[in-house]
Amino acid sequence: MHGAPQGLVFAIYYPILAAIGIPANLVVIMILSRGRCGLSKCITYYLVSMAVTDLLLIIISVVLNRIAGIYFPLSLLSITPVCSLRIALIYTGIDCSVWLTVAFTFDRFVAICCQKLKIKYCTQKTVVRVIGTMSALSCSKNTLLYFIFEPLYVIKDIPWFCNIKLTYYTSPAWTTYDWILIILTPWLPFILILLFNALTVRHILSASRARRRLRAHSNAENQSDPEMKKRRKSIVLLFAISGSFILLHLLYFITILYVRIVNGTYFSGSDFSESTFILEENGYMLQLLSSCINPFIYAGIQRKFREELKNGVKYPLNLIVKLVKL
C-alpha cells in the first residue's frame, strides 16, 4: 500500500463497493430471470449473463483480492499458487464482462441497423452460443497468466505473494502473449463499442429523418409513432450501458497505454512512481465500479424493472405484517 491517505481510501471504497455491488447484481439476476420486464429474450439473456459476470468479478476481484489484501495480507489467499489462480480468475472475469458488453452492443447494432441479418442473428440460440463462446475464450486466454508468477518470498518452505518472472519480459513468446492481452482487452473492445455505437447513431438519425418525411407526406406528422417509441427503450438502454462502460473504463484504457509506453508491459506491478501507482489504482477503482453500475441503470430506465423491484421489497414486508397479525 503506497501512502496512508490512499490506503485509507482503498480500505473504505472496496467494502462499500462489495456491499452495494453484490446485492444489486443478485437482485438484477432474480428480477430479469423472471422475464417480466418487457425485454426481449435476447436482451434478457445478455443482461443476466453480464450481471452474473459482474457478480463473480466483485466477489473475486473486490472481496477475495482487494479487501482480503487490505485486511488479511497474510491469509491463505496470499500463498503463491492461490495468488496466481486469483489473478488469472480476475482477468478472466474482466474479459468476460468486457466482451459480453461488446456482444450486447453488437447484438443491438444488428437489431437496429441490419434488418435482414437480425432474423438469423438475434435469436436465443445465437445469444447462448455467443455467451458460451465469449466465456470459453476468456478462460482460455487467461489460463496462461497462472504460469507467469513466482514467489516473492519463501518462508519456511511456503511461497508467498506473486512476482512476475523475469522471462515474461525477455521471452519472445511471452512478449507476443502480452501483446495479445493488451489488444484483446482493453484496446479492441473499446474501439468496437465506440464503432458500433457510432454506426447505430448514424442509422437512427438517418431512419428518423426518413420516417419524418414519410409521415409528413401521409399527414401523420402530429400523431405518435409507436415504432419509434418501441425502439427508444432499447436504444436508451444500449447507450446507457455502453456509455457508462466507456466512461468508467476510459482511465483504465489510458493507464494501460501509459504503462505500455513507459514500462513496455501490461503489468506495472508496484515498482512505479507514486503518481503512476495512483493513476493505475484509480483506473482499477472505476473499472470495478462498472461492475455494479448496471443495476442502477436498469432501475432508472426500465419502469417494469422498478415495479418488480418494488414488488420484491413489498413481499417480505407484507409477509411480516401478516405474521404479526396472526
mmCIF file of C-alpha atoms in Angstrom:
data_model
loop_
_atom_site.group_PDB
_atom_site.id
_atom_site.type_symbol
_atom_site.label_atom_id
_atom_site.label_comp_id
_atom_site.label_asym_id
_atom_site.label_seq_id
_atom_site.Cartn_x
_atom_site.Cartn_y
_atom_site.Cartn_z
ATOM 1 C CA MET A 1 0.000 0.000 0.000
ATOM 2 C CA HIS A 2 1.523 3.310 -1.068
ATOM 3 C CA GLY A 3 0.807 6.093 1.420
ATOM 4 C CA ALA A 4 -1.641 6.203 4.303
ATOM 5 C CA PRO A 5 -4.258 8.508 2.655
ATOM 6 C CA GLN A 6 -4.517 6.313 -0.453
ATOM 7 C CA GLY A 7 -4.592 3.175 1.695
ATOM 8 C CA LEU A 8 -7.464 4.593 3.746
ATOM 9 C CA VAL A 9 -9.429 5.397 0.582
ATOM 10 C CA PHE A 10 -8.969 1.844 -0.702
ATOM 11 C CA ALA A 11 -9.887 0.372 2.704
ATOM 12 C CA ILE A 12 -13.193 2.295 2.678
ATOM 13 C CA TYR A 13 -14.007 2.192 -1.039
ATOM 14 C CA TYR A 14 -13.794 -1.547 -1.724
ATOM 15 C CA PRO A 15 -16.005 -2.747 1.183
ATOM 16 C CA ILE A 16 -18.659 -0.199 0.142
ATOM 17 C CA LEU A 17 -18.378 -1.372 -3.465
ATOM 18 C CA ALA A 18 -18.855 -5.011 -2.399
ATOM 19 C CA ALA A 19 -21.738 -4.132 -0.058
ATOM 20 C CA ILE A 20 -23.581 -2.398 -2.917
ATOM 21 C CA GLY A 21 -22.485 -4.467 -5.919
ATOM 22 C CA ILE A 22 -23.170 -7.981 -4.633
ATOM 23 C CA PRO A 23 -26.823 -7.497 -3.571
ATOM 24 C CA ALA A 24 -27.522 -5.203 -6.550
ATOM 25 C CA ASN A 25 -26.377 -7.808 -9.090
ATOM 26 C CA LEU A 26 -28.194 -10.595 -7.223
ATOM 27 C CA VAL A 27 -31.407 -8.553 -7.436
ATOM 28 C CA VAL A 28 -30.861 -7.975 -11.179
ATOM 29 C CA ILE A 29 -30.346 -11.705 -11.789
ATOM 30 C CA MET A 30 -33.515 -12.618 -9.869
ATOM 31 C CA ILE A 31 -35.713 -9.934 -11.469
ATOM 32 C CA LEU A 32 -34.554 -10.327 -15.067
ATOM 33 C CA SER A 33 -34.621 -14.141 -14.882
ATOM 34 C CA ARG A 34 -38.376 -13.957 -14.291
ATOM 35 C CA GLY A 35 -38.811 -12.293 -17.704
ATOM 36 C CA ARG A 36 -41.405 -9.736 -16.606
ATOM 37 C CA CYS A 37 -39.588 -6.534 -17.546
ATOM 38 C CA GLY A 38 -40.886 -6.268 -21.106
ATOM 39 C CA LEU A 39 -37.463 -7.001 -22.635
ATOM 40 C CA SER A 40 -36.817 -9.446 -25.464
ATOM 41 C CA LYS A 41 -35.282 -12.829 -24.675
ATOM 42 C CA CYS A 42 -32.030 -11.811 -26.380
ATOM 43 C CA ILE A 43 -31.619 -8.653 -24.292
ATOM 44 C CA THR A 44 -32.589 -10.528 -21.116
ATOM 45 C CA TYR A 45 -30.000 -13.273 -21.722
ATOM 46 C CA TYR A 46 -27.245 -10.720 -22.262
ATOM 47 C CA LEU A 47 -28.185 -8.624 -19.235
ATOM 48 C CA VAL A 48 -28.427 -11.670 -16.942
ATOM 49 C CA SER A 49 -25.079 -13.037 -18.158
ATOM 50 C CA MET A 50 -23.487 -9.605 -17.648
ATOM 51 C CA ALA A 51 -24.925 -9.443 -14.118
ATOM 52 C CA VAL A 52 -23.615 -12.935 -13.290
ATOM 53 C CA THR A 53 -20.156 -11.988 -14.596
ATOM 54 C CA ASP A 54 -20.177 -8.699 -12.677
ATOM 55 C CA LEU A 55 -21.221 -10.516 -9.505
ATOM 56 C CA LEU A 56 -18.388 -13.044 -9.834
ATOM 57 C CA LEU A 57 -15.929 -10.252 -10.648
ATOM 58 C CA ILE A 58 -16.890 -8.327 -7.499
ATOM 59 C CA ILE A 59 -16.551 -11.463 -5.358
ATOM 60 C CA ILE A 60 -13.153 -12.436 -6.812
ATOM 61 C CA SER A 61 -11.578 -9.068 -7.549
ATOM 62 C CA VAL A 62 -13.045 -6.907 -4.792
ATOM 63 C CA VAL A 63 -13.685 -9.323 -1.897
ATOM 64 C CA LEU A 64 -11.036 -12.028 -2.360
ATOM 65 C CA ASN A 65 -8.370 -9.764 -3.841
ATOM 66 C CA ARG A 66 -8.695 -6.139 -2.721
ATOM 67 C CA ILE A 67 -10.469 -6.452 0.633
ATOM 68 C CA ALA A 68 -8.587 -9.627 1.626
ATOM 69 C CA GLY A 69 -5.294 -7.993 0.610
ATOM 70 C CA ILE A 70 -6.007 -4.890 2.692
ATOM 71 C CA TYR A 71 -7.395 -6.509 5.859
ATOM 72 C CA PHE A 72 -5.812 -10.008 5.720
ATOM 73 C CA PRO A 73 -2.470 -9.599 3.876
ATOM 74 C CA LEU A 74 -1.014 -12.894 5.153
ATOM 75 C CA SER A 75 -4.001 -15.167 4.614
ATOM 76 C CA LEU A 76 -4.063 -18.378 2.556
ATOM 77 C CA LEU A 77 -5.103 -16.240 -0.438
ATOM 78 C CA SER A 78 -1.570 -14.794 -0.493
ATOM 79 C CA ILE A 79 0.168 -18.161 -0.993
ATOM 80 C CA THR A 80 1.692 -18.087 -4.490
ATOM 81 C CA PRO A 81 -0.412 -20.847 -6.202
ATOM 82 C CA VAL A 82 -3.648 -19.330 -4.812
ATOM 83 C CA CYS A 83 -2.455 -15.827 -5.637
ATOM 84 C CA SER A 84 -1.676 -16.856 -9.240
ATOM 85 C CA LEU A 85 -5.076 -18.534 -9.613
ATOM 86 C CA ARG A 86 -6.787 -15.465 -8.173
ATOM 87 C CA ILE A 87 -5.095 -13.142 -10.688
ATOM 88 C CA ALA A 88 -5.960 -15.437 -13.609
ATOM 89 C CA LEU A 89 -9.609 -15.533 -12.468
ATOM 90 C CA ILE A 90 -9.713 -11.742 -12.088
ATOM 91 C CA TYR A 91 -8.545 -11.161 -15.651
ATOM 92 C CA THR A 92 -10.928 -13.865 -16.886
ATOM 93 C CA GLY A 93 -13.802 -12.070 -15.155
ATOM 94 C CA ILE A 94 -12.753 -8.707 -16.612
ATOM 95 C CA ASP A 95 -12.540 -10.242 -20.086
ATOM 96 C CA CYS A 96 -15.987 -11.834 -19.783
ATOM 97 C CA SER A 97 -17.544 -8.594 -18.549
ATOM 98 C CA VAL A 98 -15.909 -6.516 -21.292
ATOM 99 C CA TRP A 99 -16.644 -8.866 -24.189
ATOM 100 C CA LEU A 100 -20.233 -9.524 -23.113
ATOM 101 C CA THR A 101 -20.729 -5.745 -23.248
ATOM 102 C CA VAL A 102 -19.262 -5.791 -26.779
ATOM 103 C CA ALA A 103 -21.545 -8.703 -27.736
ATOM 104 C CA PHE A 104 -24.603 -6.894 -26.347
ATOM 105 C CA THR A 105 -23.650 -3.703 -28.221
ATOM 106 C CA PHE A 106 -23.209 -5.660 -31.466
ATOM 107 C CA ASP A 107 -26.500 -7.502 -30.935
ATOM 108 C CA ARG A 108 -28.359 -4.196 -30.565
ATOM 109 C CA PHE A 109 -26.494 -2.777 -33.584
ATOM 110 C CA VAL A 110 -27.702 -5.715 -35.685
ATOM 111 C CA ALA A 111 -31.263 -5.472 -34.277
ATOM 112 C CA ILE A 112 -31.492 -1.743 -35.047
ATOM 113 C CA CYS A 113 -29.426 -1.370 -38.228
ATOM 114 C CA CYS A 114 -29.394 -4.718 -40.058
ATOM 115 C CA GLN A 115 -32.946 -5.960 -40.531
ATOM 116 C CA LYS A 116 -32.025 -8.894 -42.809
ATOM 117 C CA LEU A 117 -29.255 -10.159 -40.526
ATOM 118 C CA LYS A 118 -31.464 -9.593 -37.469
ATOM 119 C CA ILE A 119 -33.727 -12.535 -38.367
ATOM 120 C CA LYS A 120 -30.816 -15.005 -38.296
ATOM 121 C CA TYR A 121 -28.561 -13.432 -35.665
ATOM 122 C CA CYS A 122 -30.902 -12.063 -32.968
ATOM 123 C CA THR A 123 -32.174 -15.433 -31.731
ATOM 124 C CA GLN A 124 -31.991 -17.212 -28.387
ATOM 125 C CA LYS A 125 -29.731 -19.945 -29.794
ATOM 126 C CA THR A 126 -27.264 -17.398 -31.129
ATOM 127 C CA VAL A 127 -27.206 -15.498 -27.836
ATOM 128 C CA VAL A 128 -26.479 -18.683 -25.859
ATOM 129 C CA ARG A 129 -23.699 -19.626 -28.301
ATOM 130 C CA VAL A 130 -22.166 -16.148 -28.171
ATOM 131 C CA ILE A 131 -22.220 -16.051 -24.355
ATOM 132 C CA GLY A 132 -20.727 -19.558 -24.147
ATOM 133 C CA THR A 133 -18.043 -18.762 -26.728
ATOM 134 C CA MET A 134 -17.083 -15.478 -25.041
ATOM 135 C CA SER A 135 -16.794 -17.197 -21.663
ATOM 136 C CA ALA A 136 -14.750 -20.119 -23.034
ATOM 137 C CA LEU A 137 -12.355 -17.845 -24.947
ATOM 138 C CA SER A 138 -11.883 -15.591 -21.927
ATOM 139 C CA CYS A 139 -11.000 -18.594 -19.761
ATOM 140 C CA SER A 140 -8.626 -19.997 -22.396
ATOM 141 C CA LYS A 141 -6.867 -16.679 -22.994
ATOM 142 C CA ASN A 142 -6.160 -16.014 -19.321
ATOM 143 C CA THR A 143 -5.208 -19.543 -18.235
ATOM 144 C CA LEU A 144 -1.555 -18.851 -19.091
ATOM 145 C CA LEU A 145 -1.474 -15.997 -16.558
ATOM 146 C CA TYR A 146 -1.258 -18.622 -13.832
ATOM 147 C CA PHE A 147 2.229 -19.596 -15.054
ATOM 148 C CA ILE A 148 3.862 -16.158 -15.267
ATOM 149 C CA PHE A 149 4.291 -15.700 -11.495
ATOM 150 C CA GLU A 150 6.862 -16.885 -8.990
ATOM 151 C CA PRO A 151 7.005 -16.414 -5.195
ATOM 152 C CA LEU A 152 8.036 -13.023 -3.894
ATOM 153 C CA TYR A 153 9.143 -14.623 -0.603
ATOM 154 C CA VAL A 154 9.621 -18.210 0.587
ATOM 155 C CA ILE A 155 9.130 -18.511 4.345
ATOM 156 C CA LYS A 156 9.503 -21.956 5.938
ATOM 157 C CA ASP A 157 9.144 -23.601 2.513
ATOM 158 C CA ILE A 158 5.858 -21.782 1.885
ATOM 159 C CA PRO A 159 5.797 -19.493 -1.229
ATOM 160 C CA TRP A 160 4.149 -16.130 -0.584
ATOM 161 C CA PHE A 161 2.688 -13.499 -2.960
ATOM 162 C CA CYS A 162 3.099 -13.202 -6.724
ATOM 163 C CA ASN A 163 6.074 -11.761 -8.524
ATOM 164 C CA ILE A 164 6.260 -11.718 -12.330
ATOM 165 C CA LYS A 165 9.014 -13.970 -13.669
ATOM 166 C CA LEU A 166 11.895 -12.262 -15.445
ATOM 167 C CA THR A 167 11.310 -14.449 -18.520
ATOM 168 C CA TYR A 168 7.962 -12.721 -19.039
ATOM 169 C CA TYR A 169 9.846 -9.577 -20.039
ATOM 170 C CA THR A 170 12.578 -11.293 -22.095
ATOM 171 C CA SER A 171 10.911 -14.257 -23.832
ATOM 172 C CA PRO A 172 9.516 -13.569 -27.364
ATOM 173 C CA ALA A 173 6.637 -15.997 -26.676
ATOM 174 C CA TRP A 174 5.599 -14.134 -23.524
ATOM 175 C CA THR A 175 6.020 -10.792 -25.316
ATOM 176 C CA THR A 176 3.618 -11.995 -28.012
ATOM 177 C CA TYR A 177 1.166 -13.171 -25.345
ATOM 178 C CA ASP A 178 1.485 -9.795 -23.617
ATOM 179 C CA TRP A 179 0.510 -8.011 -26.839
ATOM 180 C CA ILE A 180 -2.443 -10.380 -27.317
ATOM 181 C CA LEU A 181 -3.658 -9.497 -23.817
ATOM 182 C CA ILE A 182 -3.456 -5.775 -24.487
ATOM 183 C CA ILE A 183 -5.056 -5.874 -27.930
ATOM 184 C CA LEU A 184 -7.965 -8.129 -26.921
ATOM 185 C CA THR A 185 -8.584 -6.277 -23.623
ATOM 186 C CA PRO A 186 -8.989 -3.325 -23.470
ATOM 187 C CA TRP A 187 -7.994 -1.862 -26.862
ATOM 188 C CA LEU A 188 -10.181 -3.839 -29.295
ATOM 189 C CA PRO A 189 -13.388 -3.856 -27.152
ATOM 190 C CA PHE A 190 -13.081 -0.117 -26.536
ATOM 191 C CA ILE A 191 -12.757 0.578 -30.273
ATOM 192 C CA LEU A 192 -15.565 -1.850 -31.219
ATOM 193 C CA ILE A 193 -18.050 -0.369 -28.739
ATOM 194 C CA LEU A 194 -17.324 3.151 -29.993
ATOM 195 C CA LEU A 195 -17.638 1.961 -33.612
ATOM 196 C CA PHE A 196 -20.932 0.068 -33.156
ATOM 197 C CA ASN A 197 -22.473 2.951 -31.217
ATOM 198 C CA ALA A 198 -21.374 5.474 -33.860
ATOM 199 C CA LEU A 199 -22.892 3.318 -36.637
ATOM 200 C CA THR A 200 -26.077 2.847 -34.599
ATOM 201 C CA VAL A 201 -26.426 6.604 -34.006
ATOM 202 C CA ARG A 202 -25.884 7.320 -37.699
ATOM 203 C CA HIS A 203 -28.531 4.756 -38.669
ATOM 204 C CA ILE A 204 -31.026 6.112 -36.113
ATOM 205 C CA LEU A 205 -30.601 9.700 -37.321
ATOM 206 C CA SER A 206 -30.964 8.612 -40.942
ATOM 207 C CA ALA A 207 -34.047 6.451 -40.202
ATOM 208 C CA SER A 208 -35.650 9.223 -38.115
ATOM 209 C CA ARG A 209 -35.310 11.733 -40.960
ATOM 210 C CA ALA A 210 -36.771 9.229 -43.429
ATOM 211 C CA ARG A 211 -39.727 8.424 -41.147
ATOM 212 C CA ARG A 212 -40.443 12.132 -40.587
ATOM 213 C CA ARG A 213 -40.541 12.704 -44.343
ATOM 214 C CA LEU A 214 -42.900 9.727 -44.859
ATOM 215 C CA ARG A 215 -45.191 10.846 -42.053
ATOM 216 C CA ALA A 216 -45.224 14.397 -43.397
ATOM 217 C CA HIS A 217 -46.387 13.119 -46.796
ATOM 218 C CA SER A 218 -49.048 10.920 -45.166
ATOM 219 C CA ASN A 219 -50.351 13.787 -42.954
ATOM 220 C CA ALA A 220 -49.499 11.832 -39.779
ATOM 221 C CA GLU A 221 -46.936 14.330 -38.540
ATOM 222 C CA ASN A 222 -48.755 15.162 -35.310
ATOM 223 C CA GLN A 223 -49.597 11.565 -34.413
ATOM 224 C CA SER A 224 -47.449 9.428 -32.139
ATOM 225 C CA ASP A 225 -45.023 6.997 -33.747
ATOM 226 C CA PRO A 226 -45.418 3.604 -31.981
ATOM 227 C CA GLU A 227 -42.455 2.075 -33.855
ATOM 228 C CA MET A 228 -40.068 4.777 -32.635
ATOM 229 C CA LYS A 229 -41.438 4.519 -29.086
ATOM 230 C CA LYS A 230 -40.827 0.770 -29.130
ATOM 231 C CA ARG A 231 -37.248 1.253 -30.338
ATOM 232 C CA ARG A 232 -36.491 4.115 -27.962
ATOM 233 C CA LYS A 233 -36.394 1.920 -24.842
ATOM 234 C CA SER A 234 -33.906 -0.467 -26.407
ATOM 235 C CA ILE A 235 -31.781 2.415 -27.715
ATOM 236 C CA VAL A 236 -31.699 4.263 -24.375
ATOM 237 C CA LEU A 237 -30.742 1.041 -22.558
ATOM 238 C CA LEU A 238 -27.980 0.339 -25.091
ATOM 239 C CA PHE A 239 -26.464 3.818 -24.887
ATOM 240 C CA ALA A 240 -26.706 3.913 -21.085
ATOM 241 C CA ILE A 241 -24.859 0.584 -20.686
ATOM 242 C CA SER A 242 -22.219 1.171 -23.360
ATOM 243 C CA GLY A 243 -21.822 4.856 -22.372
ATOM 244 C CA SER A 244 -21.187 4.015 -18.720
ATOM 245 C CA PHE A 245 -18.773 1.290 -19.824
ATOM 246 C CA ILE A 246 -16.753 3.757 -21.923
ATOM 247 C CA LEU A 247 -16.670 6.420 -19.207
ATOM 248 C CA LEU A 248 -15.692 4.046 -16.389
ATOM 249 C CA HIS A 249 -13.094 2.177 -18.477
ATOM 250 C CA LEU A 250 -11.553 5.275 -20.055
ATOM 251 C CA LEU A 251 -8.997 5.930 -17.285
ATOM 252 C CA TYR A 252 -8.066 2.217 -17.240
ATOM 253 C CA PHE A 253 -7.605 2.349 -21.023
ATOM 254 C CA ILE A 254 -5.369 5.446 -20.747
ATOM 255 C CA THR A 255 -3.412 3.858 -17.891
ATOM 256 C CA ILE A 256 -2.685 0.716 -19.926
ATOM 257 C CA LEU A 257 -1.445 2.898 -22.786
ATOM 258 C CA TYR A 258 0.792 4.812 -20.394
ATOM 259 C CA VAL A 259 2.144 1.662 -18.740
ATOM 260 C CA ARG A 260 2.841 0.177 -22.185
ATOM 261 C CA ILE A 261 4.750 3.275 -23.346
ATOM 262 C CA VAL A 262 6.736 3.750 -20.119
ATOM 263 C CA ASN A 263 7.363 0.182 -18.958
ATOM 264 C CA GLY A 264 6.720 -1.841 -22.108
ATOM 265 C CA THR A 265 4.447 -4.377 -20.389
ATOM 266 C CA TYR A 266 0.835 -4.941 -19.441
ATOM 267 C CA PHE A 267 1.614 -5.412 -15.744
ATOM 268 C CA SER A 268 3.097 -2.428 -13.924
ATOM 269 C CA GLY A 269 3.350 -4.107 -10.507
ATOM 270 C CA SER A 270 4.271 -1.737 -7.681
ATOM 271 C CA ASP A 271 7.668 -0.560 -8.922
ATOM 272 C CA PHE A 272 6.339 2.620 -10.490
ATOM 273 C CA SER A 273 6.430 6.142 -9.153
ATOM 274 C CA GLU A 274 3.716 7.248 -6.744
ATOM 275 C CA SER A 275 1.807 9.192 -9.403
ATOM 276 C CA THR A 276 1.660 6.200 -11.747
ATOM 277 C CA PHE A 277 0.544 3.892 -8.948
ATOM 278 C CA ILE A 278 -2.313 6.280 -8.048
ATOM 279 C CA LEU A 279 -3.330 6.621 -11.712
ATOM 280 C CA GLU A 280 -3.375 2.848 -12.121
ATOM 281 C CA GLU A 281 -5.328 2.255 -8.907
ATOM 282 C CA ASN A 282 -7.902 4.924 -9.823
ATOM 283 C CA GLY A 283 -8.341 3.200 -13.174
ATOM 284 C CA TYR A 284 -8.979 -0.139 -11.425
ATOM 285 C CA MET A 285 -11.390 1.510 -8.983
ATOM 286 C CA LEU A 286 -13.512 2.947 -11.807
ATOM 287 C CA GLN A 287 -13.310 -0.285 -13.798
ATOM 288 C CA LEU A 288 -14.607 -2.290 -10.826
ATOM 289 C CA LEU A 289 -17.282 0.355 -10.221
ATOM 290 C CA SER A 290 -18.674 -0.503 -13.664
ATOM 291 C CA SER A 291 -19.466 -3.980 -12.288
ATOM 292 C CA CYS A 292 -22.181 -2.585 -10.024
ATOM 293 C CA ILE A 293 -23.485 0.382 -12.049
ATOM 294 C CA ASN A 294 -25.770 -1.540 -14.454
ATOM 295 C CA PRO A 295 -28.445 -2.366 -11.810
ATOM 296 C CA PHE A 296 -28.924 1.363 -11.213
ATOM 297 C CA ILE A 297 -29.177 1.954 -14.973
ATOM 298 C CA TYR A 298 -31.970 -0.640 -15.215
ATOM 299 C CA ALA A 299 -33.785 0.890 -12.235
ATOM 300 C CA GLY A 300 -33.504 4.376 -13.724
ATOM 301 C CA ILE A 301 -34.587 3.471 -17.264
ATOM 302 C CA GLN A 302 -36.914 0.451 -17.063
ATOM 303 C CA ARG A 303 -40.312 1.160 -15.494
ATOM 304 C CA LYS A 304 -41.225 -2.536 -15.283
ATOM 305 C CA PHE A 305 -37.900 -3.290 -13.604
ATOM 306 C CA ARG A 306 -38.736 -0.690 -10.934
ATOM 307 C CA GLU A 307 -42.167 -2.244 -10.472
ATOM 308 C CA GLU A 308 -40.674 -5.715 -9.997
ATOM 309 C CA LEU A 309 -38.161 -4.254 -7.559
ATOM 310 C CA LYS A 310 -40.953 -2.599 -5.546
ATOM 311 C CA ASN A 311 -42.941 -5.827 -5.517
ATOM 312 C CA GLY A 312 -39.861 -7.685 -4.309
ATOM 313 C CA VAL A 313 -39.417 -5.221 -1.441
ATOM 314 C CA LYS A 314 -43.123 -5.251 -0.544
ATOM 315 C CA TYR A 315 -43.420 -9.045 -0.448
ATOM 316 C CA PRO A 316 -41.358 -9.696 2.732
ATOM 317 C CA LEU A 317 -42.894 -6.612 4.384
ATOM 318 C CA ASN A 318 -46.414 -7.859 3.673
ATOM 319 C CA LEU A 319 -45.400 -11.313 4.924
ATOM 320 C CA ILE A 320 -44.131 -9.805 8.197
ATOM 321 C CA VAL A 321 -47.359 -7.822 8.624
ATOM 322 C CA LYS A 322 -49.437 -10.988 8.125
ATOM 323 C CA LEU A 323 -47.326 -12.916 10.626
ATOM 324 C CA VAL A 324 -47.691 -10.096 13.177
ATOM 325 C CA LYS A 325 -51.478 -10.098 12.704
ATOM 326 C CA LEU A 326 -51.624 -13.861 13.223
#
